[in-house]
Amino acid sequence: MSEEQTFLDALKARESARDVAEPTWVAARRQAASARFEAVGFPTKRNEAWKYTDVRAIARGDFALATDAEFSRASAAALTLPLEALRLTFVDGIFSAPLSDLSELPKGVIIEPLSQALETNHEAVGAVLGRLAGVDFSPFSALNTAFAEEGAVIRFAPGTVVEKPIIIQFLSRAHERPVMSHPRVLIEAGARSEATVLEHYVGEAEAANFTNVVSEALLARGAILTHYKLQEAPLGDLHIASLHVDQGRDSRFTSFNLNLGGGLVRNDIVADLNAEGAEAQYYGLFFAQGRQHVDNHTLVNHNAPHTFSQENYKGILDDRAHGVFNGKVIVKRDSQKIEAHQNNANLLLSDRAEIDTKPELEIYADDVKCSHGATTGQLDEEAVYALRTRGIDEQTARGLLTLAFAGEVMEVVKLDAVAERVELAVAGKLPERFNLAGLVEAAVALGEE
Amino acid sequence: MLEVKDLHVTVEGSEILKGLSLTVNAGEVHAIMGPNGAGKSTLSAVIAGKDGYEVTSGSITFEGRDVLEMEIEERAQAGLLLGFQYPVEIPGVKNIYLLKAALNAQRVARGEGEIPAPEFMKLVKEKINFMKMDSSFLQRAVNEGFSGGEKKRNEILQMLVLQPKLAMLDEIDSGLDIDAMKVVAQGVNSLRDPERGILIVTHYQRLLDHVEPDVVHVLVDGRIVKSGDKDLALELESRGYDWLVEESAA
Ligand SMILES: Nc1ncnc2c1ncn2[C@@H]1O[C@H](COP(=O)(O)OP(=O)(O)OP(=O)(O)O)[C@@H](O)[C@H]1O
Ligand SMILES: [Mg+2]
């Protein structure tokens, strides 16, 4: 039996078990997606876009679908970001009402689980869902579309400014037989609306599940959206994600793609700058140890003149971890006066760690400002020396500088709870000899005064 | 406490220090003056343990220990601390991290426990106020984007928190405005202690007006050519170095 067949069988089983009739468009898309997936199959290393990322751990897996969303409140609380927020929680892909908090939805804001949105007004969802993430984007987007039934639907009416961040929390549980989930996130940001949405992936340490998420964000004229992804999934988790962004005139999209967890991780981010004045900023940080594999593929399409993009990704790799960064910028023929800047810097803490980094610029306009740079290296020895002259031992000095390397991305992060969490996580994950956790706590305490 | 004997040092093949001897006792403040390129910073770099300086002969001992055998961090942990002429910017490393890590390293080396957080915060705040620095400097990256004067204050702040046994300050007074000069001088004076030695490298009488030295040395071409009391500095101020250069060449 082919690897794909296991997934197709699981899909059939799910369909015959489904007790409610689905809108016809949903069923039709499911079918088309499954046909697409069957036709292309899982990507192999022969696919250029998957050259460095081996997905056999997924393809050969046998994943169940979760049937409940039980999760103890206490353990959920320990995993939850300490932020005042509007919150949607999914456990292994299944919506958990008790762990969600949507009690005080501000005016002009809709946040609901996809299942509910389909029940109450499926036409409104159908009009936009999948508009940016077609089944031909990747075999995984096809697989997602074939399975998708749950996720988050978020809408901001024009002019709405949402003060609290919106957190979509994905919890992964440890099971005897691992599970898979195929969530969708759909964000429609009306004209001049302003909001922050955070996808948070976290779970029980022993979990080894497969998450395959597709997110779409549509920014109307002048909309400002900050998107965080904080991926702290258990180290056994397999995590595939794509985020597709469509930007109208003068809209501003900022992405923080922060990856600390997961055994096998692939992120795709695609922004289409479709009208003048649209601006996309990508910030990324990945930290991998052991045999973790983290692949970030980003793409910015400058489809209109006077658009702006900027990207800064940093990677820290220890042990035998493998990182991939592929940053692509495409400037269409008549997209004059655009600016696109890209930077990727990586730090290797071990000589068995590996990074594949590739900037790709495809420029078909002539009046543009573009730059890119990639560096992979070690720490600044002069700084190591300066710290040692203060009595700080060499290991701690290197630890501090590693933390500092990550800090350059974290400085831009506006949500303090996220910055602190990541900083503490990086400090805690660095080899114990660095003994940095106490330092970070001191700085956090100082900041809170 | 610090004894430098007949020190010869070469940098990239050329001899910079050519038989330098110097003794600093606890409770004393020494000033080293001398023309540009004489080797003043080289001396502090060798004492601190910077790479690239080859000691071809001579010795440095600190409280009886052979400094040249100690690791860079061991020297600082033992209480031998250098304030840089050009403090290094360390992007991303918060000042507070540096201070805490450095203080704890010293304490642990002495067999004491790490400093409890509240005690540390109290200490740091007291010192930063003394240096008339805003507490936001604690959260900023070490020296990054600091003005020249702010960097120098930051060096003294580290001294005040770490309380070395011997403080070497290399041109801590250059680039300071009048007010900053007073603050820095106050900082240095507050370090004065019967148990502590202080070694100041400077070009100007200005600092010495505030921080009165017990001994003034003149370093020319890799050697101390003259030592005296504070009046020697005044004499240098009015006569320059030429007469000493000639004297030492003669
Ligand atoms: N890394 C190096 N490579 C080559 N020459 C060096 C190096 N470091 C120092 N020197 C030389 O050693 C000599 C002494 O330099 P040093 O910095 O010690 O002088 P200084 O007395 O501190 O001068 P200043 O008053 O200008 O600070 C100079 O001629 C300098 O060019
Ligand atoms: Mg000098």
XYZ file of C-alpha atoms and ligand atoms in Angstrom:
731
model
C 0.000 0.000 0.000
C 1.344 3.431 -0.886
C 2.081 5.927 1.817
C -0.611 8.216 0.462
C -3.167 5.421 0.666
C -3.047 5.378 4.457
C -4.149 8.992 4.452
C -6.784 8.475 1.765
C -8.217 5.583 3.758
C -8.309 7.715 6.864
C -10.171 10.345 4.856
C -12.742 7.832 3.635
C -13.237 6.526 7.135
C -13.777 10.034 8.397
C -16.270 10.829 5.664
C -18.408 7.814 6.296
C -18.346 8.537 10.022
C -19.448 12.148 9.573
C -22.976 12.493 10.894
C -23.926 15.942 9.638
C -24.365 16.799 6.001
C -21.838 19.301 4.751
C -22.512 22.182 2.419
C -22.013 20.926 -1.121
C -19.108 23.276 -1.828
C -17.239 21.857 1.148
C -17.742 18.293 -0.036
C -16.742 19.226 -3.568
C -13.538 20.876 -2.407
C -12.736 17.959 -0.203
C -13.027 15.660 -3.157
C -10.947 17.829 -5.465
C -8.302 18.192 -2.797
C -8.102 14.513 -2.120
C -7.806 13.817 -5.856
C -5.039 16.365 -6.051
C -3.227 14.855 -3.117
C -3.554 11.385 -4.583
C -2.154 12.627 -7.885
C 0.908 14.446 -6.553
C 1.651 12.423 -3.424
C 3.962 13.504 -0.680
C 6.877 15.646 -1.802
C 10.278 14.032 -2.065
C 13.732 15.495 -2.129
C 13.432 15.654 -5.885
C 10.968 18.530 -5.479
C 13.030 21.694 -5.474
C 10.924 23.236 -2.702
C 11.458 20.190 -0.493
C 15.046 19.477 -1.359
C 16.314 19.782 2.183
C 13.301 18.511 4.038
C 12.539 14.848 4.290
C 8.868 14.281 5.100
C 8.979 10.490 5.296
C 8.385 10.646 9.037
C 4.960 12.008 8.128
C 4.311 9.950 5.018
C 5.039 6.696 6.807
C 3.053 7.664 9.850
C -0.273 6.202 10.788
C -2.219 8.951 12.463
C -5.651 8.798 13.994
C -8.032 11.731 14.169
C -8.748 12.996 17.650
C -12.299 12.585 18.827
C -12.386 14.810 21.874
C -10.746 17.943 23.216
C -10.181 16.933 26.802
C -7.299 18.670 28.479
C -6.918 19.383 32.149
C -7.423 23.027 32.956
C -4.354 23.128 35.161
C -1.994 21.718 32.568
C -3.517 23.940 29.882
C -2.981 26.948 32.120
C 0.674 26.065 32.513
C 1.103 26.074 28.737
C -0.957 29.171 28.048
C 0.759 32.477 27.359
C 0.217 34.869 30.262
C -1.422 37.526 28.160
C -4.722 39.277 28.391
C -6.187 38.091 25.184
C -9.140 36.835 23.254
C -8.532 33.142 23.069
C -9.533 30.181 20.954
C -8.180 26.794 21.923
C -7.957 23.615 19.901
C -6.824 20.312 21.322
C -5.382 18.053 18.670
C -7.404 20.089 16.228
C -10.703 19.866 18.088
C -12.281 23.017 19.427
C -12.366 23.338 23.200
C -14.998 25.762 24.418
C -13.952 25.518 28.085
C -10.370 26.482 27.241
C -11.420 29.368 25.035
C -12.355 32.830 26.133
C -14.420 34.878 23.750
C -16.670 36.373 26.366
C -15.831 39.973 25.623
C -15.622 40.272 21.888
C -15.175 43.908 20.992
C -17.542 45.517 18.532
C -16.660 44.806 14.936
C -14.832 41.587 15.758
C -15.942 38.083 14.881
C -13.974 35.147 16.199
C -15.429 31.689 15.931
C -14.430 28.131 15.319
C -14.690 27.164 11.650
C -17.221 24.431 12.403
C -19.538 27.002 13.890
C -18.997 29.468 11.067
C -19.914 26.743 8.583
C -23.072 25.963 10.479
C -24.290 29.497 10.848
C -23.242 31.091 7.583
C -21.302 28.793 5.346
C -21.652 30.977 2.254
C -19.715 33.783 3.901
C -16.895 31.387 4.706
C -16.960 29.695 1.333
C -16.484 32.983 -0.444
C -13.009 33.486 1.006
C -11.708 30.228 2.445
C -9.109 28.756 0.139
C -8.923 31.845 -2.018
C -5.242 32.303 -1.166
C -4.221 28.739 -0.429
C -5.144 26.584 -3.358
C -4.758 22.825 -3.269
C -1.927 23.119 -5.773
C 0.207 25.180 -3.422
C 1.671 22.010 -1.960
C 0.672 18.399 -1.327
C 0.153 19.402 2.275
C -2.273 22.184 1.444
C -4.210 19.623 -0.604
C -4.152 17.189 2.286
C -5.283 19.928 4.626
C -8.166 20.899 2.359
C -9.234 17.278 2.079
C -9.436 16.868 5.834
C -10.167 20.372 7.110
C -13.232 20.758 9.297
C -12.071 22.935 12.126
C -10.061 26.048 12.761
C -10.464 29.729 13.442
C -12.457 32.289 11.512
C -11.591 35.850 12.435
C -13.064 39.008 10.973
C -12.479 42.645 11.692
C -15.006 45.125 10.404
C -13.557 48.170 8.643
C -11.993 50.660 11.027
C -11.954 48.258 13.982
C -8.946 48.566 16.229
C -8.582 45.515 18.445
C -6.547 46.257 21.539
C -6.156 42.771 22.951
C -4.223 40.221 20.972
C -6.171 37.266 19.640
C -4.554 33.982 20.520
C -5.297 30.780 18.722
C -3.858 28.071 20.864
C -3.157 24.617 19.490
C -2.502 22.015 22.150
C -0.955 18.682 21.315
C -1.565 15.701 23.603
C 0.465 12.552 24.084
C -1.364 9.479 22.734
C -0.577 5.840 22.314
C -1.393 6.224 18.662
C -0.437 9.681 17.465
C -3.059 11.885 15.885
C -3.124 14.344 13.029
C -4.973 17.595 12.638
C -5.527 19.853 9.648
C -6.665 23.179 11.030
C -7.487 26.288 9.036
C -7.062 29.860 10.092
C -8.907 32.524 8.185
C -8.393 36.195 8.943
C -10.263 38.926 7.160
C -8.998 42.336 8.139
C -11.346 45.060 6.953
C -10.127 48.406 5.687
C -8.081 50.345 8.235
C -8.611 47.716 10.885
C -5.762 47.002 13.232
C -5.110 43.797 15.169
C -2.671 41.222 16.413
C -3.240 37.509 15.938
C -1.031 34.897 17.493
C -0.936 31.204 16.650
C 0.550 29.313 19.540
C 1.587 25.669 19.191
C 2.433 23.880 22.366
C 1.655 20.605 24.111
C 2.556 17.684 26.310
C 6.237 16.818 26.190
C 5.644 13.209 25.094
C 3.324 14.040 22.218
C 4.267 12.980 18.699
C 1.433 14.245 16.540
C 1.185 15.617 13.039
C -0.153 19.135 12.626
C -0.819 20.407 9.126
C -2.172 23.928 9.289
C -3.114 26.374 6.555
C -3.656 30.025 7.417
C -4.954 32.789 5.206
C -5.069 36.493 5.887
C -6.744 39.080 3.688
C -5.848 42.676 4.389
C -8.100 45.276 2.861
C -6.975 48.825 2.167
C -5.011 50.325 5.045
C -5.388 47.298 7.311
C -2.633 46.638 9.810
C -2.151 43.067 10.929
C 0.585 41.648 13.109
C 0.791 37.900 12.999
C 2.750 35.894 15.489
C 3.504 32.285 15.272
C 5.017 30.887 18.426
C 5.824 27.299 17.710
C 6.824 25.479 20.883
C 5.380 22.134 19.877
C 6.641 19.002 21.643
C 9.903 17.728 20.181
C 8.177 14.649 18.761
C 5.614 16.684 16.840
C 5.646 16.944 13.077
C 4.605 20.394 12.035
C 3.741 21.666 8.573
C 2.308 25.121 8.138
C 1.637 27.653 5.454
C 0.500 31.220 5.829
C -0.868 33.084 2.837
C -1.374 36.817 2.895
C -3.155 39.040 0.424
C -2.470 42.730 0.830
C -4.466 45.654 -0.414
C -3.406 49.228 -0.849
C -1.421 50.759 2.046
C -1.896 47.677 4.190
C 0.807 46.586 6.565
C 1.514 43.027 7.500
C 4.103 42.002 10.073
C 4.981 38.396 10.733
C 6.928 37.031 13.657
C 7.722 33.427 12.963
C 9.253 32.039 16.137
C 10.163 28.386 16.152
C 11.565 26.597 19.128
C 9.826 23.238 19.126
C 8.833 20.408 16.849
C 10.922 17.528 15.539
C 10.201 18.213 11.890
C 9.034 21.707 11.049
C 8.212 23.354 7.751
C 6.826 26.873 7.485
C 5.808 28.568 4.276
C 4.886 32.232 4.313
C 3.629 33.918 1.172
C 2.579 37.534 0.935
C 1.115 39.115 -2.159
C 1.594 42.857 -2.214
C -1.165 43.620 -4.651
C -1.501 47.378 -4.480
C 0.607 50.450 -3.962
C 1.770 51.227 -0.472
C 1.443 47.650 0.765
C 4.185 46.655 3.133
C 5.256 43.282 4.525
C 7.746 42.684 7.285
C 8.968 39.217 8.089
C 10.839 38.463 11.262
C 11.906 34.969 12.089
C 13.795 33.137 14.751
C 14.484 29.459 14.875
C 16.390 27.566 17.484
C 16.977 23.869 17.015
C 18.865 21.222 18.927
C 19.251 17.480 18.979
C 17.982 16.247 15.641
C 15.351 18.907 15.130
C 14.762 19.988 11.552
C 13.340 23.441 10.867
C 12.638 24.673 7.356
C 11.410 28.195 6.652
C 10.391 29.118 3.138
C 9.251 32.675 2.652
C 8.015 34.425 -0.441
C 7.087 38.015 -1.146
C 5.374 38.843 -4.407
C 5.734 42.490 -5.317
C 2.771 42.592 -7.645
C 2.405 46.369 -7.642
C 4.658 49.416 -7.763
C 5.597 51.268 -4.571
C 5.441 48.223 -2.357
C 7.846 47.466 0.413
C 9.127 44.319 2.039
C 11.691 43.611 4.635
C 12.833 40.376 6.142
C 15.126 39.414 8.962
C 15.534 35.772 9.923
C 17.880 34.373 12.488
C 18.693 30.790 13.189
C 20.593 29.114 15.991
C 21.499 25.497 15.516
C 23.075 23.180 18.028
C 23.951 19.475 18.118
C 22.893 17.798 14.877
C 20.030 20.123 14.146
C 19.321 21.113 10.567
C 17.955 24.476 9.510
C 16.739 25.666 6.142
C 16.054 29.226 5.105
C 14.782 30.023 1.662
C 13.732 33.609 1.145
C 12.305 34.457 -2.218
C 11.301 37.834 -3.574
C 9.579 38.208 -6.912
C 9.209 41.648 -8.442
C 6.731 41.739 -11.320
C 7.535 43.532 -14.513
C 5.769 46.800 -13.864
C 6.382 46.922 -10.137
C 8.659 49.946 -10.220
C 9.902 51.827 -7.168
C 9.634 48.895 -4.859
C 11.972 48.106 -2.026
C 12.812 44.622 -0.847
C 15.411 43.897 1.772
C 16.258 40.542 3.168
C 18.670 39.252 5.717
C 19.365 35.861 7.193
C 21.982 35.242 9.834
C 22.695 31.910 11.409
C 24.731 30.781 14.302
C 26.070 27.271 14.523
C 26.855 26.104 18.028
C 28.130 22.718 16.992
C 30.128 21.578 14.005
C 27.587 18.877 13.273
C 24.743 21.359 12.995
C 23.796 22.289 9.473
C 22.130 25.191 7.699
C 21.031 25.544 4.109
C 20.309 29.139 3.316
C 19.268 30.537 -0.009
C 18.060 33.987 -0.915
C 16.296 34.128 -4.259
C 15.550 37.359 -6.030
C 13.591 37.375 -9.245
C 13.362 40.930 -10.444
C 11.566 41.857 -13.635
C 11.358 45.611 -13.022
C 14.311 47.964 -13.402
C 13.703 50.770 -10.930
C 13.891 48.890 -7.657
C 15.894 48.820 -4.470
C 16.695 45.298 -3.375
C 19.243 43.848 -1.055
C 19.909 40.558 0.545
C 22.505 39.066 2.773
C 23.137 35.769 4.420
C 25.741 35.035 7.013
C 26.501 31.913 8.909
C 29.027 32.075 11.552
C 30.368 31.957 14.979
C 30.380 34.500 17.744
C 32.253 37.786 17.833
C 35.508 36.900 19.566
C 36.158 40.448 20.673
C 32.880 40.438 22.552
C 33.758 37.071 24.111
C 37.008 38.629 25.290
C 35.316 41.743 26.652
C 32.924 39.628 28.712
C 35.715 37.429 30.008
C 37.648 40.480 31.216
C 34.676 41.010 33.540
C 35.199 37.605 35.078
C 32.511 35.856 33.061
C 33.698 32.414 32.084
C 33.994 31.598 28.444
C 30.966 29.303 28.247
C 28.673 31.829 29.873
C 30.077 34.548 27.643
C 29.217 32.448 24.599
C 25.786 31.745 26.031
C 25.132 35.434 26.576
C 26.168 36.245 23.050
C 23.961 33.492 21.675
C 21.041 34.910 23.596
C 21.993 38.311 22.251
C 21.938 36.975 18.727
C 18.341 35.864 19.213
C 17.643 39.117 21.021
C 17.980 41.175 17.881
C 14.772 39.678 16.566
C 13.082 39.656 19.960
C 13.723 43.374 20.389
C 11.208 44.093 17.666
C 8.545 41.926 19.293
C 5.872 44.122 20.823
C 4.217 41.527 23.044
C 6.471 41.404 26.096
C 5.084 38.076 27.247
C 6.163 36.526 23.958
C 9.608 38.114 23.992
C 10.212 36.984 27.565
C 8.931 33.508 26.901
C 11.204 33.076 23.913
C 14.178 34.571 25.676
C 13.671 32.313 28.665
C 13.178 29.322 26.405
C 16.357 30.044 24.479
C 18.274 30.654 27.706
C 16.849 27.443 29.154
C 17.575 25.386 26.063
C 21.158 26.498 25.788
C 23.467 23.983 27.343
C 23.107 24.054 31.094
C 26.699 25.079 31.543
C 25.687 28.511 30.263
C 23.454 28.967 33.269
C 21.550 31.858 31.797
C 18.039 31.335 33.062
C 18.733 33.235 36.298
C 20.000 36.206 34.340
C 16.951 36.458 32.166
C 14.706 36.240 35.203
C 16.567 39.175 36.727
C 16.064 41.255 33.599
C 12.395 40.323 33.439
C 11.948 41.297 37.085
C 13.654 44.603 36.403
C 11.428 45.263 33.416
C 8.336 44.635 35.510
C 9.190 47.218 38.125
C 49.689 43.934 45.219
C 50.537 44.282 41.518
C 54.102 43.787 40.512
C 55.345 44.118 36.950
C 58.996 43.235 36.511
C 61.160 43.935 33.491
C 58.287 43.223 31.118
C 59.090 42.788 27.445
C 56.173 42.424 25.082
C 56.048 42.114 21.326
C 53.034 42.659 19.133
C 53.147 41.217 15.665
C 56.872 40.986 15.769
C 57.703 44.441 17.048
C 58.712 45.077 20.619
C 56.343 47.502 22.325
C 57.169 47.103 26.004
C 60.899 47.095 26.592
C 61.631 46.286 30.182
C 58.776 47.870 32.051
C 58.669 47.647 35.838
C 55.934 48.895 38.110
C 54.695 48.175 41.623
C 51.273 49.200 42.902
C 50.496 48.667 46.566
C 47.118 48.449 48.224
C 45.765 51.872 49.102
C 47.714 53.656 46.371
C 46.592 55.534 43.312
C 49.070 55.492 40.442
C 48.852 57.530 37.277
C 50.625 56.544 34.093
C 51.185 59.271 31.549
C 53.120 59.293 28.334
C 53.014 60.117 24.642
C 50.726 58.381 22.166
C 51.966 54.977 21.179
C 54.245 54.640 24.195
C 52.635 51.355 25.223
C 50.185 52.312 27.963
C 47.238 50.419 26.529
C 49.514 47.550 25.653
C 50.404 47.248 29.323
C 46.757 47.057 30.353
C 45.968 44.602 27.569
C 48.753 42.300 28.716
C 47.606 42.509 32.307
C 44.031 41.719 31.239
C 45.153 38.815 29.057
C 44.277 39.886 25.539
C 45.360 37.615 22.701
C 48.139 38.645 20.385
C 50.591 40.010 22.908
C 53.676 37.954 23.366
C 55.502 38.303 26.633
C 59.111 37.545 25.740
C 60.494 38.102 29.228
C 59.640 39.553 32.598
C 56.752 38.820 34.931
C 53.461 40.091 36.281
C 52.254 39.015 39.694
C 49.104 39.949 41.519
C 48.943 39.189 45.235
C 51.739 36.739 44.666
C 49.995 34.881 41.827
C 51.519 34.636 38.373
C 49.054 36.641 36.293
C 50.375 35.386 32.987
C 49.379 31.857 33.980
C 45.787 32.833 34.745
C 42.840 32.686 32.347
C 41.339 36.032 31.355
C 38.269 35.518 33.533
C 40.338 34.257 36.462
C 42.194 37.548 36.561
C 38.966 39.481 36.835
C 37.570 37.024 39.366
C 40.710 37.518 41.440
C 39.969 41.243 41.475
C 42.130 42.539 38.654
C 39.821 44.602 36.496
C 40.441 46.711 33.436
C 38.422 49.669 32.220
C 38.932 49.959 28.480
C 40.116 52.973 26.567
C 37.650 51.962 23.866
C 34.850 50.009 25.512
C 33.506 47.290 23.235
C 29.918 47.390 22.070
C 28.183 44.095 22.677
C 24.940 44.149 20.723
C 22.090 42.297 22.389
C 23.790 41.620 25.722
C 21.949 43.682 28.253
C 24.022 45.638 30.719
C 22.163 43.991 33.541
C 23.132 40.528 32.273
C 26.756 41.502 32.153
C 26.709 42.956 35.657
C 24.914 40.012 37.181
C 26.937 37.343 35.404
C 30.185 39.116 36.257
C 29.327 39.635 39.899
C 28.180 36.063 40.327
C 31.262 34.695 38.619
C 33.394 36.605 41.094
C 31.372 35.450 44.073
C 31.323 31.840 42.968
C 35.083 31.953 42.426
C 35.442 33.165 46.006
C 33.289 30.294 47.192
C 30.315 32.509 47.976
C 26.850 31.817 46.635
C 25.211 33.769 43.853
C 23.820 37.095 44.914
C 20.095 37.041 45.724
C 18.102 38.983 43.138
C 16.724 41.701 45.452
C 20.136 42.396 46.902
C 21.580 42.625 43.425
C 18.922 45.040 42.250
C 19.480 47.239 45.274
C 23.211 47.310 44.700
C 22.925 48.061 40.993
C 20.409 50.833 41.519
C 22.529 52.490 44.130
C 25.557 52.462 41.842
C 23.740 53.595 38.748
C 22.303 56.533 40.677
C 25.743 57.369 41.923
C 26.964 57.477 38.328
C 23.989 59.686 37.439
C 22.911 57.243 34.765
C 19.301 56.513 33.938
C 18.219 53.037 34.988
C 17.158 52.370 31.390
C 20.851 51.806 30.695
C 20.536 48.499 32.516
C 18.164 47.150 29.890
C 20.215 48.444 27.005
C 22.846 46.400 25.246
C 26.328 46.908 26.623
C 27.689 50.151 25.172
C 25.604 49.845 22.031
C 24.746 53.289 20.795
C 26.162 54.848 23.960
C 27.883 58.178 23.529
C 31.604 58.271 24.249
C 30.988 59.715 27.696
C 28.244 57.201 28.475
C 30.574 54.364 27.643
C 33.128 55.664 30.104
C 30.532 56.036 32.832
C 29.444 52.510 32.112
C 32.995 51.259 32.639
C 33.058 52.939 36.043
C 29.624 51.544 36.837
C 31.035 48.067 36.314
C 33.915 48.898 38.643
C 31.521 50.117 41.301
C 29.424 46.981 41.118
C 32.345 44.566 40.901
C 34.577 46.311 43.466
C 37.904 45.031 42.172
C 41.023 44.885 44.286
C 42.985 46.567 41.566
C 41.279 48.825 39.046
C 43.113 49.804 35.886
C 41.467 52.667 34.060
C 42.720 53.398 30.579
C 41.928 56.979 29.519
C 38.705 56.941 31.412
C 38.701 60.735 31.174
C 38.931 61.222 27.436
C 35.834 62.421 25.682
C 34.093 63.553 28.834
C 32.307 66.855 29.221
C 32.839 68.862 32.393
C 29.944 67.360 34.317
C 30.705 63.810 33.225
C 34.309 64.342 34.272
C 33.138 65.184 37.776
C 30.868 62.150 37.934
C 33.595 59.836 36.681
C 36.128 61.353 39.084
C 33.671 60.877 41.946
C 33.268 57.290 40.856
C 36.996 56.732 40.879
C 37.386 58.466 44.229
C 34.698 56.290 45.720
C 36.850 53.327 44.760
C 39.718 54.683 46.845
C 40.250 52.314 49.693
C 43.165 51.220 51.871
C 42.618 47.705 50.510
C 42.523 48.685 46.867
C 45.024 49.745 44.248
C 44.094 52.051 41.378
C 46.027 52.537 38.186
C 44.971 55.407 35.962
C 46.223 55.955 32.456
C 45.644 59.526 31.393
C 46.900 62.321 29.216
C 45.416 65.139 31.233
C 45.888 66.895 34.508
C 42.134 67.518 34.497
C 41.299 64.120 35.998
C 44.203 64.272 38.418
C 42.850 67.558 39.789
C 39.926 65.523 41.046
C 41.643 62.236 41.747
C 44.922 62.971 43.420
C 47.536 60.338 42.590
C 50.123 59.075 45.061
C 52.575 58.221 42.307
C 52.905 59.472 38.741
C 54.844 57.490 36.146
C 55.928 58.530 32.722
C 55.940 55.799 30.127
C 58.017 56.507 27.043
C 58.824 54.007 24.333
C 57.950 50.929 26.338
C 59.627 51.873 29.603
C 58.862 53.885 32.695
C 61.383 56.694 32.395
C 60.425 58.727 35.394
C 58.280 58.399 38.501
C 57.371 61.049 41.003
C 54.566 62.512 43.056
C 51.585 64.484 41.822
C 53.768 67.459 40.967
C 55.336 65.468 38.151
C 51.983 65.514 36.390
C 51.850 69.293 36.686
C 55.333 69.563 35.316
C 54.366 67.375 32.348
C 51.356 69.557 31.780
C 53.555 72.633 31.380
C 56.666 71.104 29.781
C 55.308 68.235 27.681
C 57.223 65.005 27.182
C 60.091 66.113 24.950
C 62.553 66.779 27.736
C 61.911 63.285 29.117
C 62.174 61.671 25.727
C 65.526 63.362 25.277
C 66.609 62.492 28.797
C 65.735 58.838 28.317
C 67.422 58.679 24.932
C 70.559 60.257 26.384
N 47.749 44.796 17.256
C 48.770 45.624 16.994
N 49.472 45.487 15.859
C 50.508 46.293 15.581
N 50.922 47.290 16.391
C 50.264 47.474 17.528
C 49.169 46.653 17.900
N 48.697 47.071 19.097
C 49.488 48.103 19.453
N 50.433 48.341 18.521
C 51.423 49.404 18.557
O 51.975 49.440 19.820
C 52.307 50.764 20.178
C 51.752 51.072 21.541
O 50.340 51.153 21.466
P 49.442 51.489 22.741
O 48.044 51.388 22.313
O 49.879 50.656 23.864
O 49.834 53.016 23.001
P 49.277 54.001 24.103
O 50.426 54.388 24.931
O 48.120 53.435 24.792
O 48.863 55.226 23.186
P 47.619 56.245 23.309
O 48.042 57.283 24.242
O 47.515 56.794 21.915
O 46.433 55.486 23.723
C 51.754 51.643 19.069
O 52.822 52.029 18.238
C 50.802 50.764 18.345
O 50.708 51.091 16.992
Mg 46.114 53.865 24.867
